[in-house]
Structures are given as C-alpha cells and as structure tokens.
Amino acid sequence: MLELLLQLRPDLHWGQDAAAGEQVFRRLCSPCHEIGPDAKIKLGPPLNGIDGRKSGTFDGFNYSPANKSSGVTWSEETFPKYIRAPMQDMPGTRMAFVGIKNDKDIADLWAYLKQFGADGAKK
C-alpha cells in the first residue's frame, strides 16, 4: 500500500521516522550490513549512499550476477518492493532474507538509510 501511495504521490513522506528506522536496521539489517563513516563489508555490503546507487555497485563486494545485472537503482520507489521479499523480487540474489512485511517498518528503514551519503556521513 505504501509503495503504491508513494508511486502516486512521491511528495508524501509522512509517517517516516528515521529514529524508528534505526531500530529496524539494528534488529533486522545489522547482522549482515553496516552503515556510517566506519562501515565495513560484512555478509552484505555497507548501505552508505544507497539512495540513488545502482544495485550491485559497492566497490569490493562480491555481488551475485542477478544483483549486478538487475538494472535497479535504489530509491524510495524501488527499495520497498525489494526489501519486502528480496529473493522473489530479484531471483538469484544471494541476500537470503525473508523480507520485511510491515509498511511502516519499511518506510522508517528507508528514512534512516537515505540519511547517509556515500562516505557514511549523515547528509
């Protein structure tokens, strides 16, 4: 529902809470990903600068061919569909994660992630 609403009205950002998104990140994403100035590659790439970054392009991370050739550019429009069910949205991805089903958690997580530039500093 949120994904459709944002497609129809991308100017709407109500309901996004970066502080709540940080909690979602810590709970669900941090086992495999880091973010921030000192972020390093773990099981997954750092998520610095994800807003506007092409999928499969973080230097030094060994992405699956599916991820590298997906043509996806991460944005408020593309991220929700992927994170809801990564293995279904991008068959062949190595991201073995069941996904996040809650629209509010997804919106809050995106609000948190998009704060960070490619250098890991908050914008």
PDB file of C-alpha atoms in Angstrom:
ATOM      1  CA  MET A   1       0.000   0.000   0.000  1.00  0.00           C
ATOM      2  CA  LEU A   2       2.752   2.464   0.956  1.00  0.00           C
ATOM      3  CA  GLU A   3       4.659   1.621  -2.210  1.00  0.00           C
ATOM      4  CA  LEU A   4       1.610   2.402  -4.369  1.00  0.00           C
ATOM      5  CA  LEU A   5       0.909   5.619  -2.487  1.00  0.00           C
ATOM      6  CA  LEU A   6       4.497   6.785  -2.931  1.00  0.00           C
ATOM      7  CA  GLN A   7       4.328   5.995  -6.647  1.00  0.00           C
ATOM      8  CA  LEU A   8       1.205   8.096  -6.986  1.00  0.00           C
ATOM      9  CA  ARG A   9       2.353  10.861  -4.642  1.00  0.00           C
ATOM     10  CA  PRO A  10       6.173  10.783  -4.202  1.00  0.00           C
ATOM     11  CA  ASP A  11       5.940  14.142  -2.419  1.00  0.00           C
ATOM     12  CA  LEU A  12       4.339  12.419   0.576  1.00  0.00           C
ATOM     13  CA  HIS A  13       6.810  11.441   3.250  1.00  0.00           C
ATOM     14  CA  TRP A  14       4.514  11.400   6.255  1.00  0.00           C
ATOM     15  CA  GLY A  15       4.892   8.544   8.584  1.00  0.00           C
ATOM     16  CA  GLN A  16       8.608   8.100   8.012  1.00  0.00           C
ATOM     17  CA  ASP A  17      10.530   8.060  11.265  1.00  0.00           C
ATOM     18  CA  ALA A  18      14.308   7.749  10.900  1.00  0.00           C
ATOM     19  CA  ALA A  19      14.756   7.024  14.621  1.00  0.00           C
ATOM     20  CA  ALA A  20      12.325   4.113  14.374  1.00  0.00           C
ATOM     21  CA  GLY A  21      14.104   3.074  11.170  1.00  0.00           C
ATOM     22  CA  GLU A  22      17.382   2.888  13.053  1.00  0.00           C
ATOM     23  CA  GLN A  23      15.764   0.358  15.379  1.00  0.00           C
ATOM     24  CA  VAL A  24      14.518  -1.660  12.383  1.00  0.00           C
ATOM     25  CA  PHE A  25      18.053  -1.539  10.944  1.00  0.00           C
ATOM     26  CA  ARG A  26      19.632  -2.694  14.210  1.00  0.00           C
ATOM     27  CA  ARG A  27      17.115  -5.515  14.615  1.00  0.00           C
ATOM     28  CA  LEU A  28      16.919  -6.837  11.056  1.00  0.00           C
ATOM     29  CA  CYS A  29      19.775  -5.482   8.936  1.00  0.00           C
ATOM     30  CA  SER A  30      22.827  -5.061  11.176  1.00  0.00           C
ATOM     31  CA  PRO A  31      23.638  -8.780  11.376  1.00  0.00           C
ATOM     32  CA  CYS A  32      24.706  -8.514   7.711  1.00  0.00           C
ATOM     33  CA  HIS A  33      25.125  -4.781   6.925  1.00  0.00           C
ATOM     34  CA  GLU A  34      26.812  -1.733   8.401  1.00  0.00           C
ATOM     35  CA  ILE A  35      26.162   1.949   7.815  1.00  0.00           C
ATOM     36  CA  GLY A  36      28.018   5.088   8.832  1.00  0.00           C
ATOM     37  CA  PRO A  37      31.535   6.515   8.491  1.00  0.00           C
ATOM     38  CA  ASP A  38      33.318   3.338   9.645  1.00  0.00           C
ATOM     39  CA  ALA A  39      31.062   0.846   7.832  1.00  0.00           C
ATOM     40  CA  LYS A  40      32.754  -2.263   6.517  1.00  0.00           C
ATOM     41  CA  ILE A  41      31.710  -5.198   4.381  1.00  0.00           C
ATOM     42  CA  LYS A  42      30.105  -7.947   6.436  1.00  0.00           C
ATOM     43  CA  LEU A  43      27.953 -10.682   4.866  1.00  0.00           C
ATOM     44  CA  GLY A  44      26.444  -7.848   2.823  1.00  0.00           C
ATOM     45  CA  PRO A  45      27.800  -4.521   1.603  1.00  0.00           C
ATOM     46  CA  PRO A  46      27.646  -1.321   3.654  1.00  0.00           C
ATOM     47  CA  LEU A  47      24.466   0.612   2.944  1.00  0.00           C
ATOM     48  CA  ASN A  48      26.094   4.046   2.798  1.00  0.00           C
ATOM     49  CA  GLY A  49      24.821   6.108  -0.105  1.00  0.00           C
ATOM     50  CA  ILE A  50      22.136   3.589  -1.030  1.00  0.00           C
ATOM     51  CA  ASP A  51      19.685   6.297  -2.146  1.00  0.00           C
ATOM     52  CA  GLY A  52      20.425   6.668  -5.853  1.00  0.00           C
ATOM     53  CA  ARG A  53      23.054   3.899  -6.018  1.00  0.00           C
ATOM     54  CA  LYS A  54      22.797   1.229  -8.696  1.00  0.00           C
ATOM     55  CA  SER A  55      22.340  -2.254  -7.335  1.00  0.00           C
ATOM     56  CA  GLY A  56      25.471  -4.371  -7.330  1.00  0.00           C
ATOM     57  CA  THR A  57      27.957  -1.496  -7.416  1.00  0.00           C
ATOM     58  CA  PHE A  58      29.514  -1.150  -3.950  1.00  0.00           C
ATOM     59  CA  ASP A  59      33.231  -1.472  -4.689  1.00  0.00           C
ATOM     60  CA  GLY A  60      34.824  -4.556  -3.150  1.00  0.00           C
ATOM     61  CA  PHE A  61      31.669  -6.562  -2.523  1.00  0.00           C
ATOM     62  CA  ASN A  62      31.119  -9.811  -4.448  1.00  0.00           C
ATOM     63  CA  TYR A  63      27.541  -9.462  -5.716  1.00  0.00           C
ATOM     64  CA  SER A  64      25.531 -12.162  -7.425  1.00  0.00           C
ATOM     65  CA  PRO A  65      25.161 -11.864 -11.206  1.00  0.00           C
ATOM     66  CA  ALA A  66      21.426 -11.282 -10.606  1.00  0.00           C
ATOM     67  CA  ASN A  67      22.150  -8.271  -8.439  1.00  0.00           C
ATOM     68  CA  LYS A  68      24.797  -6.820 -10.752  1.00  0.00           C
ATOM     69  CA  SER A  69      22.595  -7.129 -13.830  1.00  0.00           C
ATOM     70  CA  SER A  70      19.281  -6.134 -12.243  1.00  0.00           C
ATOM     71  CA  GLY A  71      19.323  -2.558 -13.510  1.00  0.00           C
ATOM     72  CA  VAL A  72      17.809  -1.410 -10.200  1.00  0.00           C
ATOM     73  CA  THR A  73      18.690   1.996  -8.816  1.00  0.00           C
ATOM     74  CA  TRP A  74      17.802   2.140  -5.137  1.00  0.00           C
ATOM     75  CA  SER A  75      15.164   4.719  -4.327  1.00  0.00           C
ATOM     76  CA  GLU A  76      12.055   5.267  -2.274  1.00  0.00           C
ATOM     77  CA  GLU A  77      10.171   3.598  -5.109  1.00  0.00           C
ATOM     78  CA  THR A  78      12.383   0.518  -5.686  1.00  0.00           C
ATOM     79  CA  PHE A  79      13.525  -0.297  -2.155  1.00  0.00           C
ATOM     80  CA  PRO A  80      10.120  -1.234  -0.623  1.00  0.00           C
ATOM     81  CA  LYS A  81       9.351  -3.863  -3.267  1.00  0.00           C
ATOM     82  CA  TYR A  82      12.784  -5.449  -2.909  1.00  0.00           C
ATOM     83  CA  ILE A  83      13.025  -5.441   0.880  1.00  0.00           C
ATOM     84  CA  ARG A  84       9.543  -6.943   1.197  1.00  0.00           C
ATOM     85  CA  ALA A  85      10.766 -10.180  -0.480  1.00  0.00           C
ATOM     86  CA  PRO A  86      14.355  -9.943  -1.817  1.00  0.00           C
ATOM     87  CA  MET A  87      14.608 -13.489  -3.177  1.00  0.00           C
ATOM     88  CA  GLN A  88      11.309 -13.180  -5.055  1.00  0.00           C
ATOM     89  CA  ASP A  89      11.935  -9.648  -6.311  1.00  0.00           C
ATOM     90  CA  MET A  90      15.447 -10.453  -7.554  1.00  0.00           C
ATOM     91  CA  PRO A  91      15.698 -14.189  -8.287  1.00  0.00           C
ATOM     92  CA  GLY A  92      19.278 -15.336  -7.905  1.00  0.00           C
ATOM     93  CA  THR A  93      20.243 -12.762  -5.286  1.00  0.00           C
ATOM     94  CA  ARG A  94      22.494 -14.027  -2.518  1.00  0.00           C
ATOM     95  CA  MET A  95      20.560 -11.987   0.027  1.00  0.00           C
ATOM     96  CA  ALA A  96      18.948 -14.839   1.935  1.00  0.00           C
ATOM     97  CA  PHE A  97      16.476 -12.733   3.889  1.00  0.00           C
ATOM     98  CA  VAL A  98      12.761 -13.400   4.229  1.00  0.00           C
ATOM     99  CA  GLY A  99      11.950  -9.707   3.951  1.00  0.00           C
ATOM    100  CA  ILE A 100      10.088  -7.061   5.892  1.00  0.00           C
ATOM    101  CA  LYS A 101       6.321  -7.159   5.523  1.00  0.00           C
ATOM    102  CA  ASN A 102       5.321  -4.152   7.646  1.00  0.00           C
ATOM    103  CA  ASP A 103       4.874  -0.978   5.519  1.00  0.00           C
ATOM    104  CA  LYS A 104       5.717   1.331   8.425  1.00  0.00           C
ATOM    105  CA  ASP A 105       8.936  -0.549   9.203  1.00  0.00           C
ATOM    106  CA  ILE A 106       9.929  -0.331   5.522  1.00  0.00           C
ATOM    107  CA  ALA A 107       9.186   3.422   5.353  1.00  0.00           C
ATOM    108  CA  ASP A 108      11.033   4.065   8.614  1.00  0.00           C
ATOM    109  CA  LEU A 109      14.006   1.965   7.496  1.00  0.00           C
ATOM    110  CA  TRP A 110      14.240   3.899   4.223  1.00  0.00           C
ATOM    111  CA  ALA A 111      14.069   7.205   6.145  1.00  0.00           C
ATOM    112  CA  TYR A 112      17.035   6.016   8.212  1.00  0.00           C
ATOM    113  CA  LEU A 113      19.105   4.673   5.306  1.00  0.00           C
ATOM    114  CA  LYS A 114      18.665   7.662   2.999  1.00  0.00           C
ATOM    115  CA  GLN A 115      20.239   9.962   5.595  1.00  0.00           C
ATOM    116  CA  PHE A 116      23.696   8.559   4.858  1.00  0.00           C
ATOM    117  CA  GLY A 117      25.848   9.704   1.953  1.00  0.00           C
ATOM    118  CA  ALA A 118      28.387   7.508   0.173  1.00  0.00           C
ATOM    119  CA  ASP A 119      31.058   8.499   2.718  1.00  0.00           C
ATOM    120  CA  GLY A 120      28.847   7.358   5.588  1.00  0.00           C
ATOM    121  CA  ALA A 121      28.239  10.853   6.918  1.00  0.00           C
ATOM    122  CA  LYS A 122      24.693  11.977   7.505  1.00  0.00           C
ATOM    123  CA  LYS A 123      23.538  14.381   4.808  1.00  0.00           C
TER     124      LYS A 123
END
